[in-house]
Tab-separated table of C-alpha atoms in Angstrom:
chain	number	residue	atom	x	y	z
B	146	MET	CA	-38.545	139.064	189.927
B	147	VAL	CA	-41.972	137.217	190.458
B	148	GLU	CA	-42.353	139.279	187.319
B	149	GLU	CA	-39.538	137.229	185.324
B	150	LEU	CA	-40.471	133.767	186.973
B	151	VAL	CA	-43.920	134.163	185.589
B	152	ALA	CA	-42.996	134.946	182.582
B	153	ALA	CA	-40.142	132.468	182.378
B	154	GLY	CA	-43.441	129.831	183.446
B	155	VAL	CA	-44.754	131.050	180.749
B	156	THR	CA	-42.668	130.615	178.081
B	157	LEU	CA	-42.106	126.960	179.571
B	158	ALA	CA	-45.533	126.068	179.469
B	159	SER	CA	-45.946	127.741	175.606
B	160	ALA	CA	-43.156	125.543	174.452
B	161	GLY	CA	-44.409	122.681	175.807
B	162	LEU	CA	-47.394	123.036	174.408
B	163	VAL	CA	-46.386	123.120	171.556
B	164	TYR	CA	-44.003	120.064	171.458
B	165	VAL	CA	-47.336	118.837	172.769
B	166	ALA	CA	-49.280	119.729	169.749
B	167	ALA	CA	-46.254	118.874	167.764
B	168	ALA	CA	-45.724	115.073	168.703
B	169	ALA	CA	-49.032	114.147	169.398
B	170	ARG	CA	-50.625	112.282	165.988
B	171	VAL	CA	-54.263	110.720	166.513
B	172	VAL	CA	-54.430	107.439	164.780
B	173	LYS	CA	-57.877	106.058	163.509
B	174	GLN	CA	-59.445	102.870	164.518
B	175	TYR	CA	-58.924	101.649	160.587
B	176	GLU	CA	-55.135	102.946	160.583
B	177	ARG	CA	-51.764	101.547	161.451
B	178	GLY	CA	-48.961	103.482	162.171
B	179	VAL	CA	-45.631	102.705	160.615
B	180	VAL	CA	-43.642	104.823	162.973
B	181	PHE	CA	-39.080	105.548	161.391
B	182	ARG	CA	-37.008	107.217	163.299
B	183	LEU	CA	-33.889	109.311	162.378
B	184	GLY	CA	-34.894	107.256	158.650
B	185	LYS	CA	-35.585	103.450	161.142
B	186	LEU	CA	-38.136	101.655	161.389
B	187	ARG	CA	-39.095	101.204	164.125
B	188	PRO	CA	-40.393	97.468	165.710
B	189	GLU	CA	-43.544	98.492	167.067
B	190	VAL	CA	-46.710	99.657	165.331
B	191	ARG	CA	-48.678	102.325	166.806
B	192	GLY	CA	-52.582	101.515	167.055
B	193	PRO	CA	-56.147	103.369	166.639
B	194	GLY	CA	-55.508	106.077	168.702
B	195	PHE	CA	-53.851	108.738	170.606
B	196	THR	CA	-50.397	108.375	170.636
B	197	MET	CA	-46.857	110.417	171.100
B	198	ILE	CA	-43.798	110.532	168.906
B	199	VAL	CA	-40.014	112.580	169.252
B	200	PRO	CA	-41.074	116.310	166.721
B	201	GLY	CA	-37.644	117.106	164.109
B	202	VAL	CA	-37.018	112.901	164.700
B	203	ASP	CA	-39.826	110.479	164.178
B	204	LYS	CA	-41.964	109.899	160.805
B	205	LEU	CA	-45.566	108.579	161.590
B	206	ARG	CA	-46.954	107.304	158.231
B	207	LYS	CA	-50.375	106.242	158.488
B	208	VAL	CA	-51.854	102.991	156.498
B	209	ASN	CA	-55.125	101.932	155.892
B	210	MET	CA	-56.184	99.279	156.578
B	211	GLN	CA	-59.108	98.131	155.057
B	212	ILE	CA	-60.523	97.168	151.939
B	213	VAL	CA	-60.088	98.447	149.194
B	214	THR	CA	-61.553	97.985	145.674
B	215	MET	CA	-59.348	98.375	143.037
B	216	PRO	CA	-60.855	98.586	138.499
B	217	ILE	CA	-58.889	96.789	136.518
B	218	PRO	CA	-59.061	98.926	133.472
B	219	ALA	CA	-60.316	96.952	130.378
B	220	GLN	CA	-57.534	94.712	128.802
B	221	GLU	CA	-57.683	93.421	124.910
B	222	GLY	CA	-55.835	90.007	123.801
B	223	ILE	CA	-56.702	86.878	122.121
B	224	THR	CA	-58.558	83.920	123.415
B	225	ARG	CA	-56.861	80.275	122.491
B	226	ASP	CA	-58.839	79.787	119.756
B	227	ASN	CA	-58.047	82.932	118.111
B	228	VAL	CA	-60.561	85.102	119.530
B	229	THR	CA	-60.008	89.515	120.190
B	230	VAL	CA	-61.953	89.702	123.226
B	231	ARG	CA	-61.651	92.673	125.935
B	232	VAL	CA	-62.192	92.113	129.039
B	233	ASP	CA	-62.147	94.838	132.321
B	234	ALA	CA	-62.328	93.549	135.873
B	235	VAL	CA	-62.039	94.161	140.126
B	236	VAL	CA	-60.533	93.203	142.360
B	237	TYR	CA	-60.453	93.389	146.095
B	238	PHE	CA	-56.997	93.951	148.490
B	239	LYS	CA	-56.649	95.176	152.176
B	240	VAL	CA	-53.168	95.170	154.030
B	241	THR	CA	-52.628	92.976	156.223
B	242	ALA	CA	-48.704	93.889	157.326
B	243	PRO	CA	-48.537	98.303	157.227
B	244	ALA	CA	-44.785	97.546	158.004
B	245	GLU	CA	-44.083	95.426	154.719
B	246	ALA	CA	-46.548	97.172	153.237
B	247	VAL	CA	-45.068	100.456	153.589
B	248	VAL	CA	-41.256	99.731	153.021
B	249	ARG	CA	-40.781	97.157	150.510
B	250	VAL	CA	-42.738	98.367	148.472
B	251	GLU	CA	-42.942	101.910	146.715
B	252	ASP	CA	-46.287	102.452	146.281
B	253	TYR	CA	-48.784	99.576	147.441
B	254	ARG	CA	-51.475	99.792	145.157
B	255	PHE	CA	-49.867	100.635	142.422
B	256	ALA	CA	-48.302	97.557	141.851
B	257	VAL	CA	-50.900	95.489	142.626
B	258	SER	CA	-52.893	97.347	139.393
B	259	GLN	CA	-49.686	96.770	137.303
B	260	MET	CA	-49.887	93.057	138.796
B	261	ALA	CA	-53.940	92.595	138.413
B	262	GLN	CA	-53.414	94.211	134.930
B	263	THR	CA	-50.667	91.441	133.797
B	264	SER	CA	-52.084	88.398	135.367
B	265	LEU	CA	-55.700	89.071	133.097
B	266	ARG	CA	-53.722	89.712	129.986
B	267	SER	CA	-51.944	85.821	130.863
B	268	ILE	CA	-55.690	84.614	131.975
B	269	ILE	CA	-56.718	85.591	128.754
B	270	GLY	CA	-54.485	84.193	126.287
B	271	LYS	CA	-54.781	81.131	128.107
B	272	SER	CA	-58.506	80.535	128.280
B	273	GLU	CA	-60.816	79.907	125.411
B	274	LEU	CA	-63.608	81.594	124.546
B	275	ASP	CA	-65.928	79.608	126.268
B	276	ASP	CA	-64.112	79.301	129.817
B	277	LEU	CA	-64.338	82.891	130.422
B	278	LEU	CA	-68.703	83.472	128.910
B	279	SER	CA	-69.640	80.382	131.134
B	280	SER	CA	-66.385	79.269	133.728
B	281	ARG	CA	-65.767	82.060	135.589
B	282	GLU	CA	-65.615	81.507	138.784
B	283	LYS	CA	-62.937	78.628	137.859
B	284	LEU	CA	-60.590	81.801	136.060
B	285	ASN	CA	-61.499	83.992	138.969
B	286	GLN	CA	-60.310	81.686	141.084
B	287	GLY	CA	-56.990	81.503	138.801
B	288	LEU	CA	-56.083	85.390	138.957
B	289	GLU	CA	-56.891	85.073	142.517
B	290	LEU	CA	-53.882	82.677	142.498
B	291	MET	CA	-51.586	84.919	140.047
B	292	ILE	CA	-52.214	88.202	141.749
B	293	ASP	CA	-51.839	87.253	145.362
B	294	SER	CA	-48.297	85.129	145.358
B	295	PRO	CA	-46.154	88.306	144.613
B	296	ALA	CA	-48.392	90.574	146.634
B	297	VAL	CA	-48.597	88.211	149.716
B	298	GLU	CA	-44.781	89.828	150.044
B	299	TRP	CA	-45.284	93.357	150.725
B	300	GLY	CA	-47.639	92.953	153.253
B	301	VAL	CA	-50.762	92.803	151.124
B	302	THR	CA	-53.450	89.768	150.598
B	303	ILE	CA	-55.869	89.506	147.828
B	304	ASP	CA	-59.715	89.600	148.474
B	305	ARG	CA	-61.105	88.456	145.657
B	306	VAL	CA	-61.245	89.265	142.212
B	307	GLU	CA	-64.158	89.047	139.679
B	308	ILE	CA	-64.021	89.408	136.038
B	309	LYS	CA	-66.881	92.064	135.656
B	310	ASP	CA	-67.319	92.214	131.788
B	311	VAL	CA	-66.148	90.206	128.160
B	312	SER	CA	-66.277	92.646	125.197
B	313	LEU	CA	-66.718	90.413	121.748
B	314	PRO	CA	-66.912	91.719	118.007
B	315	GLU	CA	-69.998	91.814	116.905
B	316	THR	CA	-69.132	89.443	114.223
B	317	MET	CA	-68.893	87.263	117.046
B	318	LYS	CA	-71.789	87.938	118.714
B	319	ARG	CA	-74.364	87.106	114.748
B	320	SER	CA	-72.120	84.364	114.593
B	321	MET	CA	-73.179	83.332	118.729
B	322	ALA	CA	-76.685	84.326	117.774
B	323	ARG	CA	-76.991	81.615	114.846
B	324	GLN	CA	-75.996	79.511	116.676
B	325	ALA	CA	-78.292	79.299	119.696
B	326	GLU	CA	-81.262	79.949	117.370
B	327	ALA	CA	-79.582	76.410	115.586
B	328	ASP	CA	-79.555	74.653	118.581
B	329	ARG	CA	-83.079	76.153	119.701
B	330	GLU	CA	-84.215	75.123	116.236
B	331	ARG	CA	-83.495	71.676	116.543
B	332	ARG	CA	-84.073	70.996	121.104
B	333	ALA	CA	-88.029	72.117	119.032
B	334	ARG	CA	-88.174	69.558	116.797
B	335	VAL	CA	-86.034	67.088	118.703
B	336	ILE	CA	-89.297	67.472	121.109
B	337	ASN	CA	-92.346	67.603	118.178
B	338	ALA	CA	-90.247	64.328	117.329
B	339	ASP	CA	-90.767	63.421	121.308
B	340	ALA	CA	-94.846	64.754	121.010
B	341	GLU	CA	-96.021	62.550	118.055
B	342	LEU	CA	-93.765	59.429	118.774
B	343	GLN	CA	-96.224	59.426	122.024
B	344	ALA	CA	-99.127	60.155	120.717
B	345	SER	CA	-98.465	57.970	118.183
B	346	LYS	CA	-97.922	54.847	120.716
B	347	LYS	CA	-101.560	56.322	122.632
B	348	LEU	CA	-103.624	56.305	119.056
B	349	ALA	CA	-101.705	52.831	118.584
B	350	GLU	CA	-102.797	51.814	122.047
B	351	ALA	CA	-106.405	53.644	121.624
B	352	ALA	CA	-107.092	50.928	118.945
B	353	HIS	CA	-106.520	47.962	120.081
B	354	GLN	CA	-108.483	48.875	122.753
B	355	MET	CA	-111.389	49.615	120.380
B	356	SER	CA	-111.195	46.600	118.361
B	357	ASP	CA	-111.544	44.953	120.932
B	358	ALA	CA	-115.515	46.608	121.760
B	359	PRO	CA	-116.589	48.105	118.444
B	360	ALA	CA	-119.486	49.908	120.149
B	361	ALA	CA	-116.372	52.848	121.786
B	362	LEU	CA	-115.640	53.235	118.015
B	363	GLN	CA	-119.734	54.680	117.504
B	364	LEU	CA	-119.574	56.384	121.269
B	365	ARG	CA	-115.978	58.359	119.509
B	366	LEU	CA	-117.658	59.182	116.416
B	367	LEU	CA	-120.361	60.248	117.576
B	368	GLN	CA	-118.478	62.216	120.493
B	369	THR	CA	-116.506	64.294	117.620
B	370	VAL	CA	-119.992	65.549	115.140
B	371	MET	CA	-120.570	67.300	119.370
B	372	ALA	CA	-117.768	69.177	119.431
B	373	VAL	CA	-117.901	70.151	115.390
B	374	ALA	CA	-121.433	71.311	115.981
B	375	ALA	CA	-120.877	72.996	119.699
B	376	GLU	CA	-118.608	75.327	117.223
B	377	LYS	CA	-121.746	76.359	115.605
B	378	ASN	CA	-120.624	75.826	111.473
B	379	SER	CA	-122.941	75.805	109.188
B	380	THR	CA	-121.399	73.009	107.421
B	381	LEU	CA	-120.592	69.812	108.813
B	382	VAL	CA	-118.068	67.483	108.199
B	383	LEU	CA	-118.527	63.681	108.746
B	384	PRO	CA	-115.999	61.358	109.062
B	385	ILE	CA	-116.638	58.426	107.954
B	386	PRO	CA	-114.108	55.906	109.664
B	387	VAL	CA	-112.449	52.757	107.829
B	388	GLU	CA	-112.934	50.588	110.763
B	389	LEU	CA	-116.981	51.100	109.792
B	390	LEU	CA	-116.423	50.233	106.303
B	391	ARG	CA	-114.417	47.436	107.313
B	392	PHE	CA	-117.192	46.034	109.623
B	393	LEU	CA	-119.727	46.473	106.652
B	394	GLU	CA	-117.539	44.952	103.667
B	395	LYS	CA	-116.847	41.888	106.397
B	396	GLY	CA	-120.738	41.771	107.249
B	397	THR	CA	-121.675	41.550	103.134
B	398	GLN	CA	-119.305	38.920	102.730
B	399	VAL	CA	-121.114	37.055	105.370
B	400	ALA	CA	-124.548	36.961	103.628
B	401	VAL	CA	-122.610	36.088	99.837
B	402	SER	CA	-121.572	32.675	101.557
B	403	GLY	CA	-125.398	31.980	102.942
B	404	GLN	CA	-126.812	31.578	99.743
B	405	GLU	CA	-126.661	28.331	97.769
B	406	PRO	CA	-123.059	27.824	95.464
B	407	GLY	CA	-124.922	27.430	91.816
B	408	ALA	CA	-126.985	30.528	92.471
B	409	ASP	CA	-122.762	31.993	91.258
B	410	ALA	CA	-121.681	29.813	88.451
B	411	GLN	CA	-125.859	30.055	86.959
B	412	ARG	CA	-125.374	34.027	87.180
B	413	ALA	CA	-122.137	34.174	86.086
B	414	ALA	CA	-122.835	31.934	83.067
B	415	PRO	CA	-124.811	33.951	80.589
B	416	VAL	CA	-122.538	37.253	81.317
B	417	GLU	CA	-119.945	35.007	80.547
B	418	SER	CA	-121.609	33.976	76.735
B	419	ARG	CA	-122.816	37.473	75.895
B	420	THR	CA	-119.378	38.779	76.532
B	421	VAL	CA	-118.386	36.206	73.719
B	422	GLN	CA	-120.893	36.825	71.673
B	423	ASP	CA	-120.016	40.845	71.614
B	424	GLU	CA	-116.502	40.129	71.366
B	425	LEU	CA	-116.462	38.816	67.724
B	426	PRO	CA	-116.834	40.409	64.964
B	427	SER	CA	-119.988	42.406	63.303
B	428	GLY	CA	-120.469	41.018	60.220
B	429	GLY	CA	-118.965	37.949	60.875
B	430	ALA	CA	-122.248	35.262	61.875
B	431	ARG	CA	-121.852	34.203	65.792
B	432	LEU	CA	-121.517	30.855	67.248
B	433	ASP	CA	-123.822	29.637	68.993
B	434	PRO	CA	-123.420	28.438	72.157
B	435	GLU	CA	-122.944	24.608	72.081
B	436	PRO	CA	-126.088	22.720	73.668
B	437	ASP	CA	-124.744	20.255	75.469
B	438	VAL	CA	-122.945	22.230	77.884
B	439	SER	CA	-125.613	24.644	78.231
B	440	ILE	CA	-127.801	21.996	79.193
B	441	LEU	CA	-125.221	19.912	81.899
B	442	ARG	CA	-125.364	24.004	83.361
B	443	GLN	CA	-128.985	24.033	83.964
B	444	GLU	CA	-129.033	20.332	84.405
């Protein structure tokens, strides 16, 4: 009798252990458990840790609550300005309502992937090429809103969407390269012209300053000669400033103006008479200058 009671106790203990083993579940920290009892959703969501279900009656489904990184396959489309591009992106999302993610959609990962691809093609068709290349932040926000609108009903929240790469045809790349080269050349010419304008203004100011002090021009000339001679050249080119020639010309005019006015007339008279005689033909008789006129000139 005792043996039968012991055997029955062992059997019950074994059955209890089997039941506990079948009913015991462990939910990890980043997971949540959704319980279906006879196919009906239980309102409470099992948190992380040890939990029990009714074997054969309840079914526990674990839902990952971590942020999922899902790459969006590259989509090829035509932009609004008729340029064929190929764009790929990546979407970050997480489950916020485990019961809705399990009940409302069959596979929320696949649903988010398909919605992301469709939204990416739509963004490509609505945008221009310059927007895809320079305004990615704005496009990322628009793409995030387009994916997040239906995903909220699935218990999924879109955390972030990023466009990774924009592939262009080779002809378009060459055209953009030529455009960039032309723009840089234009900026270089503008900068060079601006530098010449500034240099001309400074040179004009220096010229006005030197015109007030002629000695400054001589000092500048000597500095230039020293700079050229410092290179140990065998040939030395000495520039003569135009202002120096004008200075000498003014000095000559002053020296000439200091003479008597009759001297110029006496010096010019013989030259005029010789010129008239030289212009006469060789065979003809020479005309003597009028004596009265010569006498008057001498007087």
